Structure formats: structure tokens, C-alpha cells
PDB file of C-alpha atoms in Angstrom:
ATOM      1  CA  UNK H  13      58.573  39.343  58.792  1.00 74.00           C
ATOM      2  CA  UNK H  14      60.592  37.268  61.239  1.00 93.00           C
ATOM      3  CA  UNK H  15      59.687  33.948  61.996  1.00 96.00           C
ATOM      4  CA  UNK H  16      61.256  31.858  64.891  1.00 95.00           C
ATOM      5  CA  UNK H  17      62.098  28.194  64.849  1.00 96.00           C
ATOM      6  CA  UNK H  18      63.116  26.388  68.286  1.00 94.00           C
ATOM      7  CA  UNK H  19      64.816  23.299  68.014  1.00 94.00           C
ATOM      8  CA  UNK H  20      64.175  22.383  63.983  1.00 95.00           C
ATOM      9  CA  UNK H  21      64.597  19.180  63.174  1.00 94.00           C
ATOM     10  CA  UNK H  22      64.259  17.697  59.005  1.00 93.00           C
ATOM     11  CA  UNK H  23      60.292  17.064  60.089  1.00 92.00           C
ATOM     12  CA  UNK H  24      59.375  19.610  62.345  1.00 95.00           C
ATOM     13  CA  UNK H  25      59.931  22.334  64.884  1.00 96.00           C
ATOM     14  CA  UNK H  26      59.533  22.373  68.605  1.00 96.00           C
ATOM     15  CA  UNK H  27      57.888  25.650  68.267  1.00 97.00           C
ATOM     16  CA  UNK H  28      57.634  27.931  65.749  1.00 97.00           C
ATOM     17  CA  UNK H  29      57.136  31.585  66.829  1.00 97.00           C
ATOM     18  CA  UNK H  30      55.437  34.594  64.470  1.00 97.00           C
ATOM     19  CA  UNK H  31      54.306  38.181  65.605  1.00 95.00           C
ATOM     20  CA  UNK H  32      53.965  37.144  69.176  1.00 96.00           C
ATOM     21  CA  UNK H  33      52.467  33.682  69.031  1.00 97.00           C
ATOM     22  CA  UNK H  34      54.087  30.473  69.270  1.00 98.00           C
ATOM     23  CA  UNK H  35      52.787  27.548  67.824  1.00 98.00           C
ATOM     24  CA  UNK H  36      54.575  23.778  69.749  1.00 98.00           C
ATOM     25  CA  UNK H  37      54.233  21.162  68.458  1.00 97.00           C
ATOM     26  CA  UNK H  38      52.587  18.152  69.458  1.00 97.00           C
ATOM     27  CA  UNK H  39      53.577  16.910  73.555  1.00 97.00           C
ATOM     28  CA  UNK H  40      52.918  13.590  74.176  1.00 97.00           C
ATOM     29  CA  UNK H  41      54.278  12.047  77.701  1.00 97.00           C
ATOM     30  CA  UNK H  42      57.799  10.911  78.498  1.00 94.00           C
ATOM     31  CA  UNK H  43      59.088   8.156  78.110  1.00 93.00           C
ATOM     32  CA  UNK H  44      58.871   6.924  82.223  1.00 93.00           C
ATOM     33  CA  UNK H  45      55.128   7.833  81.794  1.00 94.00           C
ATOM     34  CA  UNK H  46      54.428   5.820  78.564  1.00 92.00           C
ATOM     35  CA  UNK H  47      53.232   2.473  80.451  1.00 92.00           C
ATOM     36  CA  UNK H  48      50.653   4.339  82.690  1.00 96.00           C
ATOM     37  CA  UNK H  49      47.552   5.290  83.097  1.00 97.00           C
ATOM     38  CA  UNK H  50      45.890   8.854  81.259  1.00 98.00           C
ATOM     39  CA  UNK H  51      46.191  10.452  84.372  1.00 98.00           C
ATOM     40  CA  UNK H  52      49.870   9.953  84.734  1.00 98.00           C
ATOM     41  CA  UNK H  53      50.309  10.360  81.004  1.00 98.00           C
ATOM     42  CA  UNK H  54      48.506  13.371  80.775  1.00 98.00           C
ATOM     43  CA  UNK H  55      50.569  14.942  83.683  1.00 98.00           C
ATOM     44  CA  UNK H  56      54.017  13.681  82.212  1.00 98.00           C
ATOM     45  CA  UNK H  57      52.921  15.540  78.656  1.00 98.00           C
ATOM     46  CA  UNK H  58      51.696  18.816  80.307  1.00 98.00           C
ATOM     47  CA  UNK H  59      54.816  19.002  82.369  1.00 98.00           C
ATOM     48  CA  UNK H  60      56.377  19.119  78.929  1.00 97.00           C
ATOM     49  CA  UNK H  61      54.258  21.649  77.679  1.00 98.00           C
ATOM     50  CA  UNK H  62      54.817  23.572  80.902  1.00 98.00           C
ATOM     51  CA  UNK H  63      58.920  23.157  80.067  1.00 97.00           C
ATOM     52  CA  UNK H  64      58.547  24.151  76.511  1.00 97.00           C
ATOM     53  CA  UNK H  65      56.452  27.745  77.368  1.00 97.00           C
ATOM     54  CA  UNK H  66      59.269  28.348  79.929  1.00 96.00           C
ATOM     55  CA  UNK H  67      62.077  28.319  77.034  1.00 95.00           C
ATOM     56  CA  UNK H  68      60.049  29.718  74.795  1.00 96.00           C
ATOM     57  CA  UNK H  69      59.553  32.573  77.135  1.00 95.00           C
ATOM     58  CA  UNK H  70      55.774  31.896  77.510  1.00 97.00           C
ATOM     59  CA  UNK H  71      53.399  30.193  80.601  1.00 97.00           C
ATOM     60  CA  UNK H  72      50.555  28.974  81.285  1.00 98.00           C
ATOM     61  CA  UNK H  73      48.634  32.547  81.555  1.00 97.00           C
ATOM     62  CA  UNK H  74      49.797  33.229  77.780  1.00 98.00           C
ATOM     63  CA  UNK H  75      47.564  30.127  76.249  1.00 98.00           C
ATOM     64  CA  UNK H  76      45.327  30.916  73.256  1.00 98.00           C
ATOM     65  CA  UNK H  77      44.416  27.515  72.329  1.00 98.00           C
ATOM     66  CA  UNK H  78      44.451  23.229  73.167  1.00 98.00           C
ATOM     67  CA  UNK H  79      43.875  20.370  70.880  1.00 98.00           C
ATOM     68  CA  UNK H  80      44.189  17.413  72.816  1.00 98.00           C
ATOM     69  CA  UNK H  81      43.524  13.966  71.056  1.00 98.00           C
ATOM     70  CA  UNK H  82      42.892  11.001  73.173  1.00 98.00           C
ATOM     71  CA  UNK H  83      43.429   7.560  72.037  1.00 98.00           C
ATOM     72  CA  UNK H  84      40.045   6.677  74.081  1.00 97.00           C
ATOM     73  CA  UNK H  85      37.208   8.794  74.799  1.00 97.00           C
ATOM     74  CA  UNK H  86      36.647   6.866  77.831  1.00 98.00           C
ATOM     75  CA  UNK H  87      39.780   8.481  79.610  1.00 98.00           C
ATOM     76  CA  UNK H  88      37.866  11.751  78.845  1.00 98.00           C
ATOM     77  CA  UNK H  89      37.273  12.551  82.571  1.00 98.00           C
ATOM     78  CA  UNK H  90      40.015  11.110  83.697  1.00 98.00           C
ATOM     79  CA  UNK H  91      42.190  13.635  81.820  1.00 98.00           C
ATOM     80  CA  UNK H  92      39.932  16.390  82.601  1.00 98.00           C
ATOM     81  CA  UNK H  93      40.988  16.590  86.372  1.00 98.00           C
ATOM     82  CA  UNK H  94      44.675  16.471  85.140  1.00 98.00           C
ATOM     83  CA  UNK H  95      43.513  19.548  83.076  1.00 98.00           C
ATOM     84  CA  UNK H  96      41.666  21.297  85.343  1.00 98.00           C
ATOM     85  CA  UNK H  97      44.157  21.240  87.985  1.00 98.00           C
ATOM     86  CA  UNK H  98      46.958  22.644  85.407  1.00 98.00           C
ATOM     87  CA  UNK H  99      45.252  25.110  83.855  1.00 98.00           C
ATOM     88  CA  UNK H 100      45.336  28.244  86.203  1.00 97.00           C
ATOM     89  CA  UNK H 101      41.709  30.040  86.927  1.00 97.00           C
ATOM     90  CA  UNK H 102      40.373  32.511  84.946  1.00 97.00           C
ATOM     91  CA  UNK H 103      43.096  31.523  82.081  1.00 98.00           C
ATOM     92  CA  UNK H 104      41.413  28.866  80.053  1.00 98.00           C
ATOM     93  CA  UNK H 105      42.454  28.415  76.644  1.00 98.00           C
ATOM     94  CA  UNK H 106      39.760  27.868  73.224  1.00 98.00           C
ATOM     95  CA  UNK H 107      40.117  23.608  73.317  1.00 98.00           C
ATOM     96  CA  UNK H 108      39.228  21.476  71.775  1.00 98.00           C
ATOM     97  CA  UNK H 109      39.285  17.693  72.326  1.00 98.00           C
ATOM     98  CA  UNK H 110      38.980  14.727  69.805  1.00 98.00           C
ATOM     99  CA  UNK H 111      39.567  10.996  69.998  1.00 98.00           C
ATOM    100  CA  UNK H 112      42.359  10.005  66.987  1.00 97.00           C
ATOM    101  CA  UNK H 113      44.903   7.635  66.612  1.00 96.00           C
ATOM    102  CA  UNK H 114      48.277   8.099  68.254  1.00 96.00           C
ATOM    103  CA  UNK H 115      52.025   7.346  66.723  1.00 90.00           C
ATOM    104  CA  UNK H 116      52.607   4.621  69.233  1.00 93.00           C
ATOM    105  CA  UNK H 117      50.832   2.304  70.619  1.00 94.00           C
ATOM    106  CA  UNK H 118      51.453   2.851  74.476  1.00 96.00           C
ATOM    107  CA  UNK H 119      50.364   6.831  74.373  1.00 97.00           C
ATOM    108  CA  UNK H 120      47.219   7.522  75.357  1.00 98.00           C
ATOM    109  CA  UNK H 121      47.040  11.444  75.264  1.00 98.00           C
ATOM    110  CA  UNK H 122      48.728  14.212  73.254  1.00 98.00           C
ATOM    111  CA  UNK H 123      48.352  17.586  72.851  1.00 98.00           C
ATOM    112  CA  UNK H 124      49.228  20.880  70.555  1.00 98.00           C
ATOM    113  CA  UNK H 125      49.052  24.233  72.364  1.00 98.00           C
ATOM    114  CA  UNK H 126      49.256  27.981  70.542  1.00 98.00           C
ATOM    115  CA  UNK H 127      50.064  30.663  72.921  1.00 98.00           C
ATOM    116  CA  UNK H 128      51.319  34.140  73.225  1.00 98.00           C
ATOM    117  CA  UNK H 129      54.760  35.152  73.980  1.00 96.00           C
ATOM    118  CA  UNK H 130      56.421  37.949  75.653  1.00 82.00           C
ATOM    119  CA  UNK H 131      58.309  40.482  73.467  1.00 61.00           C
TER     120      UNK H 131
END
């Protein structure tokens, strides 16, 4: 049984990868994006995600699954045309979305993505 780690750190992993599915951690936006709005927020974290699949040797086609947590249900729509636009037809993933607190203060979005990688 082989398991892959990317970029381990003493918490965590930037993605973990077993039989063909890779597990990333948690994406929040970067740090230009922090002091703006869920829409550029959500764009700044899935441009991460999108970077993360590509060195991982995955994409957006490959998803399996989305948790994203929102600091405020109210940006609910808001991040949904963000998401909607990203996510390429026909290749939704299972998601779900919940409202939780987030590590810091200024981020209003994050996300944790499983998807499928290419042998």
C-alpha cells in the first residue's frame, strides 16, 4: 500500500494521495485576496485549488467531492456564481456546503476538495 504525501508539514499535508485519489487539504484565498469580498475570495482560493490539481497531476474533470464552509451564509449566492463558472459542465463534484467558523478573521470562504488522479 503506497500512500503519497505532497508538501508535509509537522500538522498536515498539502495532499495526501492513496489508490488513485487525492485528498488537499483545506484552500482558503491568498493573501492579496484576504481583504475582499466572497467573490474575490472565493476566486483567489479556487485558483489555488486549480494550482494544487495541476501538481498533483489532477484537474478540474477529476473532482469527486467539495466541502466548502462559509463564514456567512449570506455570501451563499454570491459564491455560487464563482462556483458555477469554475466548475466545468457536466463535471460537478458530490458538495457539500456549511456555514463554520474560519482560522482568521478576514477569510470568508474555504474549501477541501477529493479528486482522482492520473496513474
Amino acid at each position: 500500500m503506497t500512500i503519497q504525501r505532497h508538501d508535509t508539514k509537522a500538522r498536515m499535508s498539502r495532499a495526501v494521495i492513496h489508490q488513485g485519489v487525492a485528498y488537499l487539504c483545506g484552500q482558503v484565498s491568498g493573501p492579496e485576496a484576504r481583504h475582499e469580498g466572497i467573490k474575490e475570495q472565493t476566486e483567489s482560493m479556487l485558483a489555488r485549488v486549480d494550482a494544487l490539481l495541476k501538481e498533483i497531476g489532477s484537474s478540474r474533470e477529476q473532482l469527486l467531492s467539495a466541502t466548502i464552509y462559509l463564514k456567512d451564509g449570506n455570501d451563499f449566492a454570491a459564491m455560487n456564481e464563482v462556483w458555477d463558472a469554475w466548475v466545468p459542465e457536466g463535471y460537478a463534484p458530490a458538495r457539500t456546503c456549511v456555514c463554520a467558523p474560519l482560522p482568521a478573521d478576514e477569510l470568508k470562504v474555504e474549501i477541501t476538495v477529493t479528486t482522482a488522479v492520473s496513474s
